[in-house]
Coordinates of C-alpha atoms in Angstrom, one line a residue:
X1 CA 43.8 -59.8 -44.0
X2 CA 44.1 -59.4 -40.2
X3 CA 41.6 -57.6 -38.1
X4 CA 43.0 -55.1 -35.6
X5 CA 40.6 -56.4 -33.0
X6 CA 38.3 -59.3 -32.7
X7 CA 35.3 -59.5 -30.4
X8 CA 35.2 -62.8 -28.4
X9 CA 31.7 -64.2 -28.7
X10 CA 32.5 -67.9 -28.7
X11 CA 35.3 -69.8 -26.9
X12 CA 36.5 -73.4 -26.7
X13 CA 38.1 -74.4 -23.4
X14 CA 39.8 -77.8 -23.1
X15 CA 42.8 -78.1 -20.8
X16 CA 44.9 -80.7 -18.9
X17 CA 46.3 -78.1 -16.5
X18 CA 43.2 -76.5 -14.9
X19 CA 45.1 -73.9 -12.9
X20 CA 43.3 -70.5 -12.8
X21 CA 40.8 -71.8 -15.4
X22 CA 37.6 -71.3 -13.4
X23 CA 38.0 -67.6 -12.7
X24 CA 38.8 -67.0 -16.3
X25 CA 35.9 -69.0 -17.6
X26 CA 33.6 -67.3 -15.2
X27 CA 34.8 -63.9 -16.6
X28 CA 34.1 -65.1 -20.1
X29 CA 30.7 -66.4 -19.3
X30 CA 29.6 -63.3 -17.4
X31 CA 30.7 -61.3 -20.5
X32 CA 28.2 -63.2 -22.6
X33 CA 30.8 -65.5 -24.3
X34 CA 29.5 -68.9 -25.3
X35 CA 31.8 -71.6 -23.9
X36 CA 32.4 -74.9 -25.6
X37 CA 34.2 -77.6 -23.6
X38 CA 35.2 -81.2 -23.4
X39 CA 35.2 -84.0 -20.8
X40 CA 36.8 -83.2 -17.5
X41 CA 37.1 -79.5 -18.3
X42 CA 33.4 -79.3 -19.0
X43 CA 32.6 -81.2 -15.8
X44 CA 34.7 -78.8 -13.7
X45 CA 33.2 -75.7 -15.2
X46 CA 29.6 -77.0 -14.8
X47 CA 30.3 -77.9 -11.2
X48 CA 31.3 -74.3 -10.6
X49 CA 28.0 -73.0 -12.0
X50 CA 29.5 -71.9 -15.3
X51 CA 27.3 -72.6 -18.3
X52 CA 29.1 -74.8 -21.0
X53 CA 28.1 -76.4 -24.2
X54 CA 29.5 -79.9 -24.6
X55 CA 31.5 -80.5 -27.7
X56 CA 29.3 -83.5 -28.7
X57 CA 26.3 -81.2 -28.7
X58 CA 28.1 -79.0 -31.3
X59 CA 29.4 -81.8 -33.5
X60 CA 26.4 -84.2 -33.1
X61 CA 29.0 -86.9 -32.5
X62 CA 30.1 -88.5 -29.2
X63 CA 33.6 -88.8 -27.9
X64 CA 34.9 -92.2 -29.1
X65 CA 37.9 -94.5 -28.6
X66 CA 38.1 -93.8 -24.9
X67 CA 38.5 -90.1 -25.5
X68 CA 41.1 -90.3 -28.2
X69 CA 38.7 -88.6 -30.6
X70 CA 36.8 -85.5 -29.2
X71 CA 37.3 -82.3 -31.1
X72 CA 38.5 -83.6 -34.5
X73 CA 35.5 -82.5 -36.4
X74 CA 34.7 -80.0 -39.2
X75 CA 32.2 -78.2 -37.0
X76 CA 35.1 -77.4 -34.7
X77 CA 38.0 -76.9 -37.0
X78 CA 35.9 -75.1 -39.6
X79 CA 35.0 -72.6 -37.0
X80 CA 38.7 -72.1 -36.2
X81 CA 40.2 -72.1 -39.7
X82 CA 37.7 -70.1 -41.7
X83 CA 39.1 -66.7 -42.8
X84 CA 36.7 -64.0 -41.7
X85 CA 37.8 -61.7 -44.6
X86 CA 36.8 -64.2 -47.3
X87 CA 33.1 -64.2 -48.2
X88 CA 33.3 -67.7 -49.7
X89 CA 34.6 -69.1 -46.3
X90 CA 31.7 -67.4 -44.6
X91 CA 29.2 -68.9 -47.0
X92 CA 30.6 -72.3 -46.5
X93 CA 30.2 -72.0 -42.7
X94 CA 26.6 -70.9 -43.1
X95 CA 25.9 -73.8 -45.6
X96 CA 27.2 -76.3 -43.1
X97 CA 25.8 -74.7 -40.0
X98 CA 29.2 -74.0 -38.5
X99 CA 29.7 -71.0 -36.1
X100 CA 33.0 -69.3 -35.8
X101 CA 35.2 -69.8 -32.7
X102 CA 37.0 -66.6 -31.6
X103 CA 39.2 -67.9 -28.7
X104 CA 40.6 -71.3 -27.7
X105 CA 42.1 -72.1 -24.3
X106 CA 44.0 -75.4 -24.6
X107 CA 47.0 -77.0 -23.0
X108 CA 48.2 -80.6 -23.5
X109 CA 48.3 -83.9 -21.8
X110 CA 51.2 -84.1 -19.3
X111 CA 53.5 -86.2 -21.4
X112 CA 56.7 -84.8 -19.9
X113 CA 55.5 -85.4 -16.3
X114 CA 54.5 -88.9 -17.2
X115 CA 57.8 -90.0 -18.7
X116 CA 59.7 -88.4 -15.8
X117 CA 58.3 -91.1 -13.5
X118 CA 60.7 -94.0 -12.9
X119 CA 59.8 -97.1 -14.7
X120 CA 56.9 -95.6 -16.8
X121 CA 55.6 -98.1 -19.3
X122 CA 55.8 -97.3 -23.0
X123 CA 52.0 -97.9 -23.4
X124 CA 51.2 -95.4 -20.6
X125 CA 53.5 -92.8 -22.2
X126 CA 51.9 -93.3 -25.6
X127 CA 48.4 -92.6 -24.2
X128 CA 49.7 -89.2 -23.0
X129 CA 50.5 -88.0 -26.5
X130 CA 47.9 -85.4 -27.2
X131 CA 46.4 -85.3 -30.7
X132 CA 43.3 -83.2 -30.6
X133 CA 44.8 -80.5 -28.4
X134 CA 47.8 -80.0 -30.7
X135 CA 45.5 -79.8 -33.7
X136 CA 43.3 -77.2 -32.0
X137 CA 46.3 -75.1 -31.0
X138 CA 47.9 -75.2 -34.5
X139 CA 44.6 -74.4 -36.2
X140 CA 43.9 -71.4 -34.0
X141 CA 47.5 -70.2 -34.2
X142 CA 47.5 -70.5 -38.0
X143 CA 44.4 -68.3 -38.2
X144 CA 45.6 -65.8 -35.6
X145 CA 44.3 -63.1 -38.0
X146 CA 40.8 -64.0 -36.6
X147 CA 41.3 -66.3 -33.6
X148 CA 43.2 -66.0 -30.3
X149 CA 44.8 -69.0 -28.6
X150 CA 46.0 -69.3 -25.0
X151 CA 48.1 -72.3 -24.0
X152 CA 49.3 -71.1 -20.6
X153 CA 47.4 -70.2 -17.4
X154 CA 49.9 -67.3 -17.1
X155 CA 48.1 -65.6 -20.0
X156 CA 44.6 -65.7 -18.7
X157 CA 44.9 -62.6 -16.6
X158 CA 46.5 -60.6 -19.4
X159 CA 43.7 -61.6 -21.8
X160 CA 41.1 -60.9 -19.2
X161 CA 42.5 -57.4 -18.5
X162 CA 42.6 -56.6 -22.2
X163 CA 39.0 -57.8 -22.8
X164 CA 37.8 -55.8 -19.8
X165 CA 39.3 -52.5 -21.0
X166 CA 38.4 -53.0 -24.7
X167 CA 34.8 -54.2 -24.4
X168 CA 35.4 -57.9 -24.9
X169 CA 38.0 -57.6 -27.7
X170 CA 41.5 -58.9 -28.3
X171 CA 44.0 -57.0 -30.3
X172 CA 46.0 -58.2 -33.3
X173 CA 49.3 -57.6 -31.4
X174 CA 48.2 -59.9 -28.6
X175 CA 46.9 -62.5 -31.0
X176 CA 50.3 -62.5 -32.9
X177 CA 52.2 -63.0 -29.6
X178 CA 49.9 -65.7 -28.5
X179 CA 50.2 -67.5 -31.9
X180 CA 54.0 -67.5 -31.6
X181 CA 53.7 -69.0 -28.0
X182 CA 51.3 -71.6 -29.3
X183 CA 53.7 -72.9 -32.0
X184 CA 56.5 -72.9 -29.5
X185 CA 54.3 -74.9 -27.1
X186 CA 53.5 -77.6 -29.7
X187 CA 57.1 -77.6 -31.0
X188 CA 58.4 -78.1 -27.4
X189 CA 55.8 -80.9 -26.9
X190 CA 56.7 -82.7 -30.1
X191 CA 60.5 -82.4 -29.4
X192 CA 60.1 -84.1 -26.0
X193 CA 58.0 -86.9 -27.6
X194 CA 60.5 -87.4 -30.4
X195 CA 63.4 -87.6 -28.0
X196 CA 61.6 -90.1 -25.7
X197 CA 60.6 -92.3 -28.6
X198 CA 64.0 -92.2 -30.1
X199 CA 65.4 -93.8 -27.0
X200 CA 62.5 -96.3 -26.4
X201 CA 61.8 -97.5 -30.0
X202 CA 63.9 -98.8 -32.8
X203 CA 66.9 -96.5 -32.5
X204 CA 69.9 -98.9 -33.0
X205 CA 72.8 -98.4 -30.7
X206 CA 75.3 -96.1 -32.2
X207 CA 72.9 -95.0 -35.0
X208 CA 72.7 -91.2 -35.5
X209 CA 69.1 -90.0 -35.9
X210 CA 68.2 -88.4 -39.2
X211 CA 66.7 -85.4 -37.5
X212 CA 67.9 -84.1 -34.1
X213 CA 65.3 -82.3 -32.0
X214 CA 65.9 -80.5 -28.7
X215 CA 63.8 -78.4 -26.5
X216 CA 64.8 -75.6 -24.2
X217 CA 62.9 -73.1 -22.1
X218 CA 64.0 -69.7 -20.9
X219 CA 65.4 -70.0 -17.4
X220 CA 66.3 -66.4 -16.9
X221 CA 68.1 -63.5 -18.8
X222 CA 71.7 -62.8 -17.8
X223 CA 73.1 -59.3 -17.3
X224 CA 75.5 -59.9 -20.2
X225 CA 77.3 -62.7 -22.0
X226 CA 81.0 -63.7 -22.1
X227 CA 81.8 -60.0 -22.6
X228 CA 79.8 -56.9 -21.4
X229 CA 78.7 -56.0 -24.9
X230 CA 77.0 -59.4 -25.5
X231 CA 73.4 -60.1 -24.5
X232 CA 72.8 -63.6 -23.0
X233 CA 70.3 -65.8 -21.4
X234 CA 70.2 -69.2 -19.7
X235 CA 67.9 -71.8 -21.2
X236 CA 66.8 -75.0 -19.4
X237 CA 66.8 -78.3 -21.2
X238 CA 63.3 -79.9 -21.0
X239 CA 64.2 -83.5 -21.4
X240 CA 63.0 -85.4 -18.3
X241 CA 65.4 -86.6 -15.6
X242 CA 68.2 -84.1 -16.5
X243 CA 70.3 -83.1 -13.5
X244 CA 72.2 -79.9 -14.1
X245 CA 72.6 -76.3 -13.0
X246 CA 69.0 -75.5 -13.9
X247 CA 68.0 -77.8 -11.0
X248 CA 70.4 -76.2 -8.5
X249 CA 69.1 -74.2 -5.6
X250 CA 70.8 -70.8 -5.2
X251 CA 71.0 -70.0 -1.5
X252 CA 72.6 -66.6 -1.7
X253 CA 74.8 -64.3 -3.7
X254 CA 74.8 -61.9 -6.7
X255 CA 73.1 -62.8 -9.9
X256 CA 74.9 -65.6 -11.7
X257 CA 76.8 -64.5 -14.8
X258 CA 77.4 -66.2 -18.1
X259 CA 81.0 -67.0 -17.1
X260 CA 79.9 -68.2 -13.7
X261 CA 77.5 -70.7 -15.2
X262 CA 80.1 -71.9 -17.7
X263 CA 82.6 -72.5 -14.9
X264 CA 80.1 -74.1 -12.6
X265 CA 79.2 -76.6 -15.4
X266 CA 82.9 -77.4 -15.8
X267 CA 83.1 -78.1 -12.0
X268 CA 80.0 -80.3 -12.2
X269 CA 81.4 -82.3 -15.1
X270 CA 84.8 -82.8 -13.4
X271 CA 83.3 -83.9 -10.1
X272 CA 81.1 -86.6 -11.7
X273 CA 84.3 -88.4 -12.6
X274 CA 85.5 -88.9 -9.0
X275 CA 83.9 -91.2 -6.4
X276 CA 86.3 -90.2 -3.5
X277 CA 85.8 -86.9 -1.6
X278 CA 87.0 -84.4 -4.2
X279 CA 87.4 -80.7 -4.6
X280 CA 88.1 -78.7 -7.7
X281 CA 88.9 -75.0 -8.2
X282 CA 87.9 -73.7 -11.6
X283 CA 89.1 -70.6 -13.6
X284 CA 87.9 -70.1 -17.1
X285 CA 86.6 -73.7 -17.3
X286 CA 90.0 -75.2 -16.4
X287 CA 90.9 -76.7 -13.0
X288 CA 93.7 -74.7 -11.4
X289 CA 93.5 -77.2 -8.5
X290 CA 92.0 -80.6 -8.2
X291 CA 92.4 -83.2 -5.4
X292 CA 90.9 -86.3 -3.8
X293 CA 91.5 -87.3 -0.2
X294 CA 90.0 -89.2 2.7
X295 CA 88.1 -86.1 3.9
X296 CA 86.6 -83.2 2.0
X297 CA 88.6 -80.7 4.0
X298 CA 91.8 -82.4 3.1
X299 CA 90.8 -82.6 -0.6
X300 CA 90.0 -78.9 -0.6
X301 CA 93.3 -77.9 1.1
X302 CA 95.3 -79.9 -1.5
X303 CA 93.3 -78.5 -4.4
X304 CA 94.0 -74.9 -3.2
X305 CA 97.7 -75.7 -2.7
X306 CA 98.1 -76.5 -6.4
X307 CA 97.8 -72.8 -7.5
X308 CA 96.5 -70.5 -4.8
X309 CA 97.2 -67.4 -6.9
X310 CA 94.9 -68.5 -9.7
X311 CA 92.3 -69.5 -7.2
X312 CA 91.5 -65.8 -6.7
X313 CA 88.0 -65.2 -8.1
X314 CA 87.4 -68.9 -8.8
X315 CA 84.5 -71.3 -8.7
X316 CA 84.8 -74.0 -6.1
X317 CA 83.1 -77.4 -6.6
X318 CA 83.0 -80.4 -4.2
X319 CA 81.3 -83.7 -4.4
X320 CA 80.3 -84.2 -0.8
X321 CA 78.2 -82.2 1.7
X322 CA 80.2 -79.3 2.9
X323 CA 81.0 -79.8 6.6
X324 CA 82.1 -77.1 9.0
X325 CA 85.8 -77.9 8.7
X326 CA 85.7 -77.6 4.9
X327 CA 83.6 -74.5 5.1
X328 CA 86.1 -72.8 7.4
X329 CA 88.9 -73.4 4.8
X330 CA 86.7 -72.1 1.9
X331 CA 85.5 -69.1 4.0
X332 CA 89.1 -68.0 4.6
X333 CA 90.3 -68.5 1.0
X334 CA 89.6 -65.0 -0.1
X335 CA 87.6 -63.9 -3.1
X336 CA 85.5 -66.8 -4.4
X337 CA 82.9 -66.3 -7.1
X338 CA 80.7 -69.3 -6.3
X339 CA 80.5 -72.6 -4.5
X340 CA 78.7 -75.8 -5.8
X341 CA 78.0 -78.8 -3.6
X342 CA 75.4 -81.5 -3.1
X343 CA 74.5 -80.1 0.3
X344 CA 75.7 -78.1 3.3
X345 CA 75.9 -79.2 6.9
X346 CA 74.1 -77.3 9.7
X347 CA 75.7 -74.0 10.3
X348 CA 77.6 -73.7 7.0
X349 CA 75.2 -71.5 5.2
X350 CA 75.1 -69.2 8.1
X351 CA 78.9 -68.9 8.0
X352 CA 78.9 -68.3 4.2
X353 CA 76.2 -65.6 4.6
X354 CA 78.8 -63.3 6.1
X355 CA 80.0 -62.8 2.5
X356 CA 76.7 -62.0 0.9
X357 CA 77.9 -61.5 -2.7
X358 CA 79.3 -65.0 -2.8
X359 CA 77.0 -67.3 -4.8
X360 CA 76.2 -70.6 -3.0
X361 CA 74.5 -73.4 -5.0
X362 CA 73.2 -76.7 -3.9
X363 CA 72.5 -79.6 -6.3
X364 CA 71.6 -82.8 -4.3
X365 CA 71.6 -85.2 -7.2
X366 CA 74.8 -83.9 -8.9
X367 CA 76.8 -87.1 -8.6
X368 CA 74.4 -89.5 -10.2
X369 CA 75.2 -90.5 -13.7
X370 CA 71.6 -90.8 -14.8
X371 CA 70.4 -87.6 -16.3
X372 CA 73.9 -86.6 -17.5
X373 CA 74.1 -85.8 -21.2
X374 CA 75.0 -88.9 -23.2
X375 CA 76.1 -86.7 -26.1
X376 CA 77.9 -83.3 -26.3
X377 CA 76.9 -80.6 -28.8
X378 CA 79.1 -78.0 -30.3
X379 CA 77.5 -75.2 -32.4
X380 CA 79.0 -74.3 -35.7
X381 CA 78.0 -71.8 -38.3
X382 CA 75.2 -73.6 -40.2
X383 CA 75.1 -76.7 -38.1
X384 CA 76.3 -78.5 -35.0
X385 CA 78.8 -81.2 -34.1
X386 CA 77.6 -84.0 -31.9
X387 CA 79.7 -86.6 -30.2
X388 CA 79.4 -89.1 -27.4
X389 CA 80.2 -87.7 -23.9
X390 CA 83.7 -88.6 -22.8
X391 CA 83.0 -91.2 -20.2
X392 CA 86.2 -93.2 -20.8
X393 CA 88.2 -94.3 -17.8
X394 CA 91.7 -95.7 -17.4
X395 CA 90.9 -99.4 -18.3
X396 CA 88.9 -98.4 -21.4
X397 CA 92.2 -97.4 -23.1
X398 CA 93.9 -100.7 -22.1
X399 CA 97.2 -98.9 -21.2
X400 CA 100.4 -100.6 -22.0
X401 CA 103.7 -100.2 -20.2
X402 CA 106.4 -99.1 -22.8
X403 CA 109.0 -97.9 -20.3
X404 CA 111.8 -100.1 -18.9
X405 CA 109.9 -100.8 -15.7
X406 CA 106.2 -101.0 -14.7
X407 CA 104.8 -98.3 -12.5
X408 CA 104.4 -99.1 -8.8
X409 CA 100.9 -99.3 -7.3
X410 CA 101.3 -95.7 -6.0
X411 CA 102.5 -94.4 -9.4
X412 CA 99.7 -96.1 -11.2
X413 CA 97.2 -94.6 -8.8
X414 CA 98.7 -91.2 -9.5
X415 CA 98.6 -91.8 -13.3
X416 CA 94.9 -92.8 -13.1
X417 CA 94.2 -89.5 -11.2
X418 CA 96.2 -87.5 -13.7
X419 CA 94.4 -89.2 -16.6
X420 CA 91.0 -88.1 -15.3
X421 CA 92.3 -84.6 -14.5
X422 CA 93.8 -84.0 -17.9
X423 CA 90.5 -84.9 -19.6
X424 CA 89.1 -81.7 -18.2
X425 CA 91.9 -79.4 -19.0
X426 CA 91.8 -77.5 -22.3
X427 CA 94.3 -78.7 -24.9
X428 CA 97.2 -78.6 -25.1
X429 CA 96.9 -80.0 -21.6
X430 CA 99.7 -81.0 -19.3
X431 CA 98.9 -82.1 -15.7
X432 CA 101.4 -83.0 -13.0
X433 CA 100.2 -84.8 -9.9
X434 CA 101.5 -86.1 -6.6
X435 CA 99.3 -88.9 -5.5
X436 CA 95.7 -87.7 -6.0
X437 CA 96.5 -84.0 -6.0
X438 CA 97.4 -81.8 -9.0
X439 CA 100.6 -79.8 -8.4
X440 CA 100.9 -78.2 -11.8
X441 CA 98.5 -77.5 -14.6
X442 CA 99.4 -76.2 -18.1
X443 CA 96.3 -75.5 -20.1
X444 CA 95.3 -74.2 -23.4
X445 CA 98.7 -73.5 -25.0
X446 CA 99.2 -73.9 -28.8
X447 CA 102.4 -75.8 -28.1
X448 CA 102.7 -78.9 -25.8
X449 CA 106.1 -77.6 -24.9
X450 CA 104.7 -74.3 -23.6
X451 CA 102.0 -76.2 -21.7
X452 CA 104.7 -78.4 -20.2
X453 CA 106.8 -75.4 -19.2
X454 CA 103.7 -73.8 -17.6
X455 CA 102.8 -76.9 -15.6
X456 CA 106.4 -77.3 -14.4
X457 CA 106.6 -73.6 -13.5
X458 CA 103.3 -73.9 -11.5
X459 CA 104.6 -77.0 -9.7
X460 CA 108.0 -75.7 -8.8
X461 CA 109.9 -78.1 -6.6
X462 CA 106.9 -80.4 -6.6
X463 CA 107.4 -81.3 -10.2
X464 CA 110.2 -83.6 -9.2
X465 CA 108.8 -87.1 -8.8
X466 CA 105.4 -86.1 -10.1
X467 CA 103.3 -88.2 -12.5

């Protein structure tokens, strides 16, 4: 049985993230709520003149093992897990001198922040795996019928407002919502720990884990999905060290769409394969132009020259800081949905601001390989496909010459570029290049013959002598 409202008479506060805690605790205390607390949280509240009862005074047992064991005690968990609608539970509480706990405010040791630090020792990470906090949260969330649980400072104000207007009570609807958030919080926490330990402990190279866990947090809802009738949202991966679109700074422009993000990710994936100054122009996740050159401006001009018609309404990605010369060429291209670069020289953003709807993104660490997904996931009905990321380069395939003559140095350079470019074109994929510039791209046709015809058509006279 669930109670429509519960009156908060007794609360347990034990947090790693102490943001906004003091005002909330003061509100509870002034409302006559007895506050139980642990360690650093208790010390903080006491220093602010808020009356607290130490956990050890409730349990009659001190914190032990350097703080590893604080709240794991029947006098705490009995007060959380007892069903208020069962007389036998209430009798057991009375028999053992256990008082109910109506609200817990708990968040967890900063494991994610710890493992994000370069060179963090395994032992240090292990010590940041919270045990008592997770147990408290799960106990309170399980018994949401009688207990409220807050795991985020963002919820303190909402709870405070509700208690103020209801005479110190919290509704069932709020408790249900908080319980869902609580289980999401612990699931996210465990997923990050499992992923970290999978890479640091006995996972053999090439071995597939028996259980795959991932954790994502809502970044922001999107106006719609791939089509206007589809709802969509962007979720951010929570694994530490990830460098992707979630970390990009958006300087200007309209709200990013589902298709914008898909194309921007395609640009990011392509650019990470090229060390030279490189520009790519993306339409529907395929490059309609790709080029490398001595300067970024030259690379962009060559990429645009591949297929300027398809470049209308495209995504532009570059792997160097956009200088004024390159910016001038981009600015006069026509309709461009978005631009992605590791940075922008002085004056460039001011130039781009003249076209206020154009989205301009900056991702400083976009070219480093660390943080790039080692495995690629494809969802299926009832499961997922997982494969290693395609990081193969020309030498990995040990190419053999089967023609009558070997390619010249220039021809081999062009073939290497074409090899990288074709990797990012949807199959059937045919790519024609001159040097380090695509001149014709045939993408996504059911027949290789049709893809070849399309690439040759796009290339025109440039097809002759291309690789």
